[in-house]
Tab-separated table of C-alpha atoms in Angstrom:
chain	number	residue	atom	x	y	z
A	1	UNK	CA	162.264	145.102	127.849
A	2	UNK	CA	161.782	142.257	130.306
A	3	UNK	CA	158.040	141.820	129.680
A	4	UNK	CA	158.665	141.579	125.931
A	5	UNK	CA	161.105	138.733	126.379
A	6	UNK	CA	158.745	136.847	128.633
A	7	UNK	CA	155.971	137.119	126.109
A	8	UNK	CA	158.279	136.020	123.298
A	9	UNK	CA	159.229	132.920	125.275
A	10	UNK	CA	155.611	132.132	125.929
A	11	UNK	CA	154.774	132.488	122.241
A	12	UNK	CA	157.600	130.123	121.395
A	13	UNK	CA	156.404	127.489	123.852
A	14	UNK	CA	152.814	127.680	122.633
A	15	UNK	CA	154.074	127.405	119.082
A	16	UNK	CA	155.961	124.204	119.818
A	17	UNK	CA	152.896	122.780	121.572
A	18	UNK	CA	150.905	123.630	118.480
A	19	UNK	CA	153.401	121.800	116.289
A	20	UNK	CA	152.913	118.663	118.371
A	21	UNK	CA	149.121	118.814	118.368
A	22	UNK	CA	149.141	119.487	114.641
A	23	UNK	CA	151.350	116.451	114.045
A	24	UNK	CA	149.120	114.292	116.238
A	25	UNK	CA	146.107	115.495	114.313
A	26	UNK	CA	147.600	114.417	111.008
A	27	UNK	CA	148.725	111.053	112.364
A	28	UNK	CA	145.231	110.428	113.760
A	29	UNK	CA	143.668	111.381	110.417
A	30	UNK	CA	145.693	108.817	108.489
A	31	UNK	CA	145.160	106.145	111.153
A	32	UNK	CA	141.456	106.864	111.113
A	33	UNK	CA	141.202	106.065	107.417
A	34	UNK	CA	142.905	102.731	107.937
A	35	UNK	CA	140.757	101.950	110.966
A	36	UNK	CA	137.622	102.686	108.962
A	37	UNK	CA	138.777	100.328	106.236
A	38	UNK	CA	139.348	97.597	108.802
A	39	UNK	CA	135.899	98.268	110.169
A	40	UNK	CA	134.404	97.722	106.730
A	41	UNK	CA	136.530	94.643	106.081
A	42	UNK	CA	135.192	92.900	109.171
A	43	UNK	CA	131.570	93.291	108.132
A	44	UNK	CA	131.146	90.517	105.520
A	45	UNK	CA	132.225	87.822	108.007
A	46	UNK	CA	129.732	88.934	110.641
A	47	UNK	CA	126.959	89.270	108.061
A	48	UNK	CA	127.579	85.812	106.613
A	49	UNK	CA	127.755	84.203	110.019
A	50	UNK	CA	124.562	85.995	111.094
A	51	UNK	CA	122.804	84.716	107.968
A	52	UNK	CA	123.791	81.136	108.679
A	53	UNK	CA	122.870	81.451	112.360
A	54	UNK	CA	119.434	82.895	111.616
A	55	UNK	CA	118.748	80.307	108.982
A	56	UNK	CA	119.762	77.560	111.355
A	57	UNK	CA	117.538	78.897	114.109
A	58	UNK	CA	114.531	78.749	111.758
A	59	UNK	CA	115.401	75.383	110.247
A	60	UNK	CA	115.743	73.843	113.704
A	61	UNK	CA	112.880	75.064	115.818
A	62	UNK	CA	113.204	72.122	118.217
A	63	UNK	CA	116.912	72.434	118.974
A	64	UNK	CA	117.828	75.534	120.937
A	65	UNK	CA	121.400	76.360	121.705
A	66	UNK	CA	121.949	77.815	125.219
A	67	UNK	CA	123.142	81.029	123.545
A	68	UNK	CA	119.758	81.488	121.914
A	69	UNK	CA	117.465	80.467	124.794
A	70	UNK	CA	116.177	83.522	126.641
A	71	UNK	CA	116.843	83.598	130.369
A	72	UNK	CA	114.573	85.381	132.784
A	73	UNK	CA	115.511	87.080	136.050
A	74	UNK	CA	119.241	87.535	135.626
A	75	UNK	CA	121.185	87.323	138.902
A	76	UNK	CA	124.551	88.148	137.500
A	77	UNK	CA	125.520	89.725	134.206
A	78	UNK	CA	128.768	90.050	132.281
A	79	UNK	CA	129.932	93.179	130.540
A	80	UNK	CA	132.686	93.495	127.965
A	81	UNK	CA	133.873	97.105	128.084
A	82	UNK	CA	135.810	98.321	125.058
A	83	UNK	CA	137.906	101.461	125.536
A	84	UNK	CA	141.050	102.890	123.999
A	85	UNK	CA	144.547	102.216	125.277
A	86	UNK	CA	145.665	105.812	125.068
A	87	UNK	CA	144.183	109.119	126.089
A	88	UNK	CA	144.097	112.482	124.312
A	89	UNK	CA	140.960	111.599	122.443
A	90	UNK	CA	138.435	113.962	123.952
A	91	UNK	CA	135.570	112.578	125.973
A	92	UNK	CA	135.438	109.271	124.122
A	93	UNK	CA	136.320	106.939	126.992
A	94	UNK	CA	134.632	109.089	129.602
A	95	UNK	CA	131.351	108.924	127.700
A	96	UNK	CA	131.466	105.156	127.274
A	97	UNK	CA	132.440	104.586	130.897
A	98	UNK	CA	129.774	106.960	132.143
A	99	UNK	CA	127.160	104.981	130.211
A	100	UNK	CA	128.556	101.768	131.693
A	101	UNK	CA	128.540	103.128	135.249
A	102	UNK	CA	124.949	104.368	134.937
A	103	UNK	CA	123.896	100.933	133.696
A	104	UNK	CA	125.881	99.229	136.449
A	105	UNK	CA	124.135	101.355	139.071
A	106	UNK	CA	120.688	100.340	137.831
A	107	UNK	CA	121.761	96.701	137.858
A	108	UNK	CA	123.143	96.997	141.337
A	109	UNK	CA	119.971	98.698	142.521
A	110	UNK	CA	117.987	95.629	141.449
A	111	UNK	CA	120.427	93.262	143.102
A	112	UNK	CA	122.191	92.067	139.962
A	113	UNK	CA	125.885	91.400	140.327
A	114	UNK	CA	128.344	92.282	137.604
A	115	UNK	CA	131.440	90.706	136.095
A	116	UNK	CA	133.550	92.803	133.757
A	117	UNK	CA	135.966	92.091	130.943
A	118	UNK	CA	138.026	95.162	130.131
A	119	UNK	CA	139.435	95.552	126.626
A	120	UNK	CA	141.727	98.569	126.530
A	121	UNK	CA	143.910	100.275	129.083
A	122	UNK	CA	141.660	103.204	129.969
A	123	UNK	CA	138.644	101.124	130.873
A	124	UNK	CA	140.782	98.577	132.694
A	125	UNK	CA	142.371	101.241	134.891
A	126	UNK	CA	139.032	102.871	135.576
A	127	UNK	CA	137.270	99.635	136.479
A	128	UNK	CA	140.163	98.590	138.720
A	129	UNK	CA	139.959	101.887	140.591
A	130	UNK	CA	136.215	101.553	140.850
A	131	UNK	CA	136.597	98.136	142.401
A	132	UNK	CA	134.614	96.264	139.751
A	133	UNK	CA	135.007	92.495	139.529
A	134	UNK	CA	137.302	92.218	136.495
A	135	UNK	CA	137.383	88.592	135.354
A	136	UNK	CA	139.594	89.113	132.317
A	137	UNK	CA	141.214	91.947	130.467
A	138	UNK	CA	143.302	92.798	127.439
A	139	UNK	CA	145.464	95.877	127.072
A	140	UNK	CA	147.905	97.043	124.441
A	141	UNK	CA	145.973	95.931	121.387
A	142	UNK	CA	147.548	98.648	119.251
A	143	UNK	CA	146.030	99.929	116.048
A	144	UNK	CA	145.581	96.514	114.470
A	145	UNK	CA	143.821	94.237	116.920
A	146	UNK	CA	143.701	90.557	116.062
A	147	UNK	CA	140.908	88.119	116.625
A	148	UNK	CA	143.452	85.786	118.189
A	149	UNK	CA	144.038	88.139	121.116
A	150	UNK	CA	140.340	88.362	121.844
A	151	UNK	CA	139.633	84.623	122.002
A	152	UNK	CA	140.915	84.211	125.567
A	153	UNK	CA	139.207	87.142	127.311
A	154	UNK	CA	135.931	86.492	125.463
A	155	UNK	CA	136.017	82.772	126.204
A	156	UNK	CA	136.162	83.523	129.931
A	157	UNK	CA	132.787	85.234	129.571
A	158	UNK	CA	131.309	82.623	127.224
A	159	UNK	CA	132.310	79.829	129.607
A	160	UNK	CA	130.757	81.712	132.504
A	161	UNK	CA	127.553	81.974	130.481
A	162	UNK	CA	127.500	78.323	129.455
A	163	UNK	CA	128.085	77.243	133.043
A	164	UNK	CA	125.308	79.541	134.238
A	165	UNK	CA	127.496	81.830	136.302
A	166	UNK	CA	126.236	84.825	134.342
A	167	UNK	CA	122.791	85.128	132.751
A	168	UNK	CA	123.448	87.805	130.153
A	169	UNK	CA	126.388	89.336	128.366
A	170	UNK	CA	126.670	92.918	127.185
A	171	UNK	CA	129.159	94.827	125.084
A	172	UNK	CA	129.950	98.483	125.740
A	173	UNK	CA	131.759	100.356	122.989
A	174	UNK	CA	131.660	103.516	120.913
A	175	UNK	CA	129.681	103.373	117.716
A	176	UNK	CA	131.161	105.198	114.750
A	177	UNK	CA	128.509	107.470	113.251
A	178	UNK	CA	130.828	109.781	111.371
A	179	UNK	CA	134.128	111.555	111.861
A	180	UNK	CA	132.594	114.187	114.100
A	181	UNK	CA	130.182	111.990	115.988
A	182	UNK	CA	130.692	108.875	118.077
A	183	UNK	CA	128.096	107.359	120.304
A	184	UNK	CA	128.664	105.100	123.304
A	185	UNK	CA	126.467	102.041	123.169
A	186	UNK	CA	125.433	99.017	125.188
A	187	UNK	CA	124.660	95.996	123.072
A	188	UNK	CA	123.300	92.698	124.282
A	189	UNK	CA	125.409	89.782	123.069
A	190	UNK	CA	123.887	86.913	125.038
A	191	UNK	CA	121.297	85.548	124.949
A	192	UNK	CA	121.266	86.209	121.225
A	193	UNK	CA	118.290	88.203	120.149
A	194	UNK	CA	116.437	86.463	117.359
A	195	UNK	CA	115.771	88.379	114.199
A	196	UNK	CA	112.199	89.579	113.771
A	197	UNK	CA	109.865	86.721	112.949
A	198	UNK	CA	108.106	88.458	110.048
A	199	UNK	CA	109.456	86.116	107.406
A	200	UNK	CA	109.201	83.092	109.650
A	201	UNK	CA	106.417	81.515	107.635
A	202	UNK	CA	108.364	81.919	104.474
A	203	UNK	CA	111.263	80.017	105.956
A	204	UNK	CA	109.182	77.307	107.599
A	205	UNK	CA	109.278	74.908	104.683
A	206	UNK	CA	112.842	75.700	104.019
A	207	UNK	CA	115.581	73.132	103.704
A	208	UNK	CA	117.996	72.290	106.457
A	209	UNK	CA	121.699	71.640	106.408
A	210	UNK	CA	123.438	68.333	106.791
A	211	UNK	CA	125.718	68.718	109.783
A	212	UNK	CA	129.097	67.092	109.954
A	213	UNK	CA	130.038	65.618	112.395
A	214	UNK	CA	126.880	66.601	114.343
A	215	UNK	CA	124.680	69.627	114.747
A	216	UNK	CA	125.700	70.523	118.284
A	217	UNK	CA	129.432	70.722	117.580
A	218	UNK	CA	128.997	72.787	114.432
A	219	UNK	CA	126.442	75.149	115.951
A	220	UNK	CA	128.645	75.581	119.006
A	221	UNK	CA	131.623	76.569	116.897
A	222	UNK	CA	129.514	78.843	114.743
A	223	UNK	CA	127.879	80.766	117.589
A	224	UNK	CA	131.141	81.137	119.496
A	225	UNK	CA	132.683	82.639	116.384
A	226	UNK	CA	129.673	84.842	115.916
A	227	UNK	CA	129.989	86.369	119.393
A	228	UNK	CA	133.721	86.759	118.920
A	229	UNK	CA	133.229	88.515	115.624
A	230	UNK	CA	130.731	90.901	117.257
A	231	UNK	CA	133.279	91.728	119.956
A	232	UNK	CA	135.992	92.127	117.329
A	233	UNK	CA	133.780	94.491	115.379
A	234	UNK	CA	133.160	96.499	118.542
A	235	UNK	CA	136.901	96.751	119.112
A	236	UNK	CA	137.658	97.782	115.540
A	237	UNK	CA	134.852	100.318	115.540
A	238	UNK	CA	136.082	101.727	118.840
A	239	UNK	CA	139.532	102.222	117.322
A	240	UNK	CA	138.053	104.131	114.392
A	241	UNK	CA	136.176	106.254	116.955
A	242	UNK	CA	139.335	106.770	118.986
A	243	UNK	CA	141.301	108.027	115.998
A	244	UNK	CA	138.585	110.349	114.766
A	245	UNK	CA	137.947	111.668	118.290
A	246	UNK	CA	141.663	112.253	118.668
A	247	UNK	CA	141.812	114.014	115.334
A	248	UNK	CA	138.991	116.369	116.345
A	249	UNK	CA	140.445	116.964	119.817
A	250	UNK	CA	143.890	117.719	118.405
A	251	UNK	CA	142.419	119.991	115.754
A	252	UNK	CA	140.646	122.081	118.366
A	253	UNK	CA	143.821	122.094	120.477
A	254	UNK	CA	145.778	123.419	117.482
A	255	UNK	CA	143.114	126.035	116.821
A	256	UNK	CA	143.159	127.128	120.453
A	257	UNK	CA	146.942	127.343	120.383
A	258	UNK	CA	146.682	129.560	117.317
A	259	UNK	CA	144.248	131.865	119.139
A	260	UNK	CA	146.543	132.057	122.142
A	261	UNK	CA	149.501	132.893	119.893
A	262	UNK	CA	147.505	135.638	118.142
A	263	UNK	CA	146.499	137.172	121.456
A	264	UNK	CA	150.036	137.006	122.815
A	265	UNK	CA	151.396	138.581	119.642
A	266	UNK	CA	148.947	141.439	120.003
A	267	UNK	CA	150.000	142.048	123.594
A	268	UNK	CA	153.662	141.794	122.611
A	269	UNK	CA	153.286	144.362	119.830
A	270	UNK	CA	151.306	146.666	122.081
A	271	UNK	CA	153.931	146.653	124.811
A	272	UNK	CA	156.684	147.109	122.209
A	273	UNK	CA	154.807	150.045	120.714
A	274	UNK	CA	154.228	151.521	124.168
A	275	UNK	CA	157.926	151.215	125.000
A	276	UNK	CA	158.931	152.972	121.747
A	277	UNK	CA	156.413	155.759	122.301
A	278	UNK	CA	157.656	156.204	125.833
A	279	UNK	CA	161.275	156.355	124.707
A	280	UNK	CA	160.436	158.852	121.952
A	281	UNK	CA	158.531	161.123	124.292
A	282	UNK	CA	161.433	160.966	126.728
A	283	UNK	CA	163.876	161.975	124.002
A	284	UNK	CA	161.590	164.779	122.806
A	285	UNK	CA	161.110	165.971	126.393
A	286	UNK	CA	164.880	165.838	126.928
A	287	UNK	CA	165.559	167.828	123.731
A	288	UNK	CA	162.965	170.435	124.732
A	289	UNK	CA	164.608	170.834	128.139
A	290	UNK	CA	167.962	171.603	126.507
B	1	UNK	CA	127.025	75.909	85.746
B	2	UNK	CA	129.196	77.628	88.272
B	3	UNK	CA	129.430	78.077	92.003
B	4	UNK	CA	129.777	81.310	93.891
B	5	UNK	CA	132.647	81.098	96.373
B	6	UNK	CA	133.246	83.504	99.248
B	7	UNK	CA	136.095	83.081	101.675
B	8	UNK	CA	135.964	85.555	104.518
B	9	UNK	CA	137.770	85.905	107.810
B	10	UNK	CA	136.813	88.194	110.674
B	11	UNK	CA	139.528	90.623	109.663
B	12	UNK	CA	139.228	90.635	105.889
B	13	UNK	CA	137.698	89.112	102.822
B	14	UNK	CA	140.105	86.547	101.346
B	15	UNK	CA	138.442	85.507	98.110
B	16	UNK	CA	135.261	86.129	96.255
B	17	UNK	CA	134.378	84.847	92.820
B	18	UNK	CA	132.852	82.097	90.736
B	19	UNK	CA	134.243	78.610	90.313
B	20	UNK	CA	133.580	75.329	88.593
B	21	UNK	CA	134.356	73.320	91.683
B	22	UNK	CA	135.999	73.740	95.084
B	23	UNK	CA	137.832	71.289	97.247
B	24	UNK	CA	138.154	71.963	100.945
B	25	UNK	CA	139.746	70.219	103.936
B	26	UNK	CA	136.670	69.267	105.972
B	27	UNK	CA	136.978	67.929	109.473
B	28	UNK	CA	135.722	64.505	108.362
B	29	UNK	CA	137.874	64.467	105.232
B	30	UNK	CA	138.519	66.261	101.991
B	31	UNK	CA	135.358	67.592	100.346
B	32	UNK	CA	134.926	68.159	96.616
B	33	UNK	CA	132.074	70.519	95.928
B	34	UNK	CA	130.340	70.911	92.578
B	35	UNK	CA	127.244	72.971	91.785
B	36	UNK	CA	123.950	71.591	93.159
B	37	UNK	CA	125.619	70.192	96.230
B	38	UNK	CA	123.231	69.444	99.069
B	39	UNK	CA	123.202	72.078	101.856
B	40	UNK	CA	125.876	71.234	104.381
B	41	UNK	CA	127.474	72.817	107.392
B	42	UNK	CA	130.765	71.536	108.735
B	43	UNK	CA	133.969	72.555	110.405
B	44	UNK	CA	137.230	72.816	108.528
B	45	UNK	CA	140.707	71.648	109.328
B	46	UNK	CA	143.641	73.972	108.637
B	47	UNK	CA	144.710	73.437	105.040
B	48	UNK	CA	144.409	74.695	101.503
B	49	UNK	CA	141.222	75.391	99.645
B	50	UNK	CA	141.535	74.612	95.950
B	51	UNK	CA	139.295	76.567	93.675
B	52	UNK	CA	138.874	75.426	90.076
B	53	UNK	CA	138.160	78.520	88.040
B	54	UNK	CA	135.922	78.261	84.976
B	55	UNK	CA	137.802	78.146	81.628
B	56	UNK	CA	141.195	78.046	83.285
B	57	UNK	CA	143.578	75.198	83.776
B	58	UNK	CA	145.154	76.744	86.869
B	59	UNK	CA	143.628	76.256	90.278
B	60	UNK	CA	143.487	79.006	92.861
B	61	UNK	CA	145.014	77.957	96.177
B	62	UNK	CA	144.035	79.645	99.412
B	63	UNK	CA	145.258	78.619	102.824
B	64	UNK	CA	142.779	78.678	105.705
B	65	UNK	CA	143.419	78.164	109.425
B	66	UNK	CA	140.307	76.076	109.782
B	67	UNK	CA	136.868	77.550	110.259
B	68	UNK	CA	133.353	76.769	109.161
B	69	UNK	CA	132.082	75.780	105.759
B	70	UNK	CA	128.568	76.471	104.600
B	71	UNK	CA	127.319	74.931	101.382
B	72	UNK	CA	124.160	75.869	99.552
B	73	UNK	CA	123.423	74.475	96.098
B	74	UNK	CA	125.143	77.316	94.255
B	75	UNK	CA	126.908	79.170	97.024
B	76	UNK	CA	129.912	78.089	99.057
B	77	UNK	CA	130.869	80.238	102.021
B	78	UNK	CA	133.998	79.609	104.026
B	79	UNK	CA	134.188	81.420	107.347
B	80	UNK	CA	137.897	81.200	107.912
B	81	UNK	CA	139.546	81.531	111.301
B	82	UNK	CA	142.382	83.998	111.639
B	83	UNK	CA	144.449	81.605	113.696
B	84	UNK	CA	144.628	77.889	114.256
B	85	UNK	CA	142.202	76.966	116.992
B	86	UNK	CA	141.382	73.970	119.042
B	87	UNK	CA	139.554	73.289	122.279
B	88	UNK	CA	142.870	73.021	124.172
B	89	UNK	CA	144.360	76.125	122.578
B	90	UNK	CA	141.255	78.180	123.324
B	91	UNK	CA	141.157	76.838	126.852
B	92	UNK	CA	144.782	77.816	127.410
B	93	UNK	CA	144.054	81.328	126.154
B	94	UNK	CA	141.062	81.672	128.469
B	95	UNK	CA	143.063	80.439	131.454
B	96	UNK	CA	145.846	82.857	130.638
B	97	UNK	CA	143.375	85.757	130.443
B	98	UNK	CA	141.815	84.721	133.753
B	99	UNK	CA	145.170	84.467	135.472
B	100	UNK	CA	146.213	87.910	134.221
B	101	UNK	CA	142.980	89.386	135.589
B	102	UNK	CA	143.475	87.732	138.962
B	103	UNK	CA	147.038	89.028	139.167
B	104	UNK	CA	145.819	92.503	138.357
B	105	UNK	CA	143.162	92.226	141.075
B	106	UNK	CA	145.799	91.210	143.613
B	107	UNK	CA	148.031	94.009	142.419
B	108	UNK	CA	145.308	96.551	142.811
B	109	UNK	CA	146.310	97.471	146.377
B	110	UNK	CA	149.847	98.290	145.298
B	111	UNK	CA	148.594	100.276	142.290
B	112	UNK	CA	146.258	102.198	144.572
B	113	UNK	CA	149.103	102.915	146.990
B	114	UNK	CA	151.198	104.160	144.145
B	115	UNK	CA	148.461	106.496	142.936
B	116	UNK	CA	147.927	107.805	146.458
B	117	UNK	CA	151.660	108.339	147.015
B	118	UNK	CA	151.827	110.244	143.740
B	119	UNK	CA	148.950	112.483	144.782
B	120	UNK	CA	150.560	113.157	148.160
B	121	UNK	CA	153.878	113.954	146.518
B	122	UNK	CA	152.216	116.444	144.170
B	123	UNK	CA	150.477	118.082	147.118
B	124	UNK	CA	153.709	118.352	149.118
B	125	UNK	CA	155.490	119.858	146.124
B	126	UNK	CA	152.773	122.460	145.668
B	127	UNK	CA	152.990	123.383	149.338
B	128	UNK	CA	156.773	123.746	149.117
B	129	UNK	CA	156.466	125.988	146.076
B	130	UNK	CA	153.914	128.147	147.886
B	131	UNK	CA	156.157	128.463	150.940
B	132	UNK	CA	159.108	129.455	148.779
B	133	UNK	CA	157.044	132.111	147.021
B	134	UNK	CA	155.911	133.516	150.353
B	135	UNK	CA	159.494	133.602	151.628
B	136	UNK	CA	160.650	135.492	148.530
B	137	UNK	CA	157.890	138.045	148.955
B	138	UNK	CA	158.493	138.684	152.620
B	139	UNK	CA	162.230	138.341	152.308
């Protein structure tokens, strides 16, 4: 029964594949929970810093930091592309990179040049192959990225903006909607978009801070940290997306493997049954002949 | 009269609660903050924040790697850094990131060659396998 053995081997190999995908699914599920917690933990900092920054912008209508001043007619823009380091997470990176490439094409069509910072292995490799101008990159962040690692690559972009080499800065990452749904997004980091001016009048007669040592230094530090925290949030959110996308992808892989095994088992049993029937009929025919 | 104190870093919330007074290592010197302090914004040096809790003799000690301090009359917010920073340190990190990117750009040709060689190898192997199959069939 040569065919039977072949099928049995195939079933065995699919079963071991299924074990691996199942294990990866469970690992991704537990990592996802932790990543979501980290995502939540990073929110208060960004909210507080945003509050202070908005308040400062209203209290100081005459002083405008270069990060806040709008710039018209951008000639060159910077993009920070956040992707995962590893694959096997469905179309997560492909979707984000497709969004980025579409945006890059429209920029290029209007004569805007592009500098890229790649955070994550997948995006870095892709952008290198594409021939994009990668000014800085960071790979191998792992599951627990640290702000410290981001300072360097982000500062390259911030310096370029301060020196006028780029006129806008964007962040591309996956937004975490829920476990089943992630959405690639392009977010403008610089120039900072001011909050809606609805309550501007209310804040007009508001108090101002005393700055120590002087306003410029403090505001500089604050806004730099603000941008960094936005990038950090993007990275952390992308990791939560990666884990949940991986969990879903591995779950469907396990389900598919189960279907394949069921089908193979059916074929195996059918051929076994057919072989037995054939043998029986041969024996019966033989007995009748005698 | 108490103050509300929040110490947060980009990665996590470090402390949140009420206090009688707080003392922090400001860039221009140690700051003692009591309720009804005038609004102030300053940078912090790395050091410990001492929080005097109401109705307790013990002080809470929290170490911060520098950051930014925001004071409103009844609210103190410390935006702590996750690592010690300085203009030179940040600059070094940026230079390092730039250098790595430039190296990668230079390396691109070799990476491309590698990818191409791999593709060619796969193609050759497939062709060999096909030839062998054909040979088997036609003996």
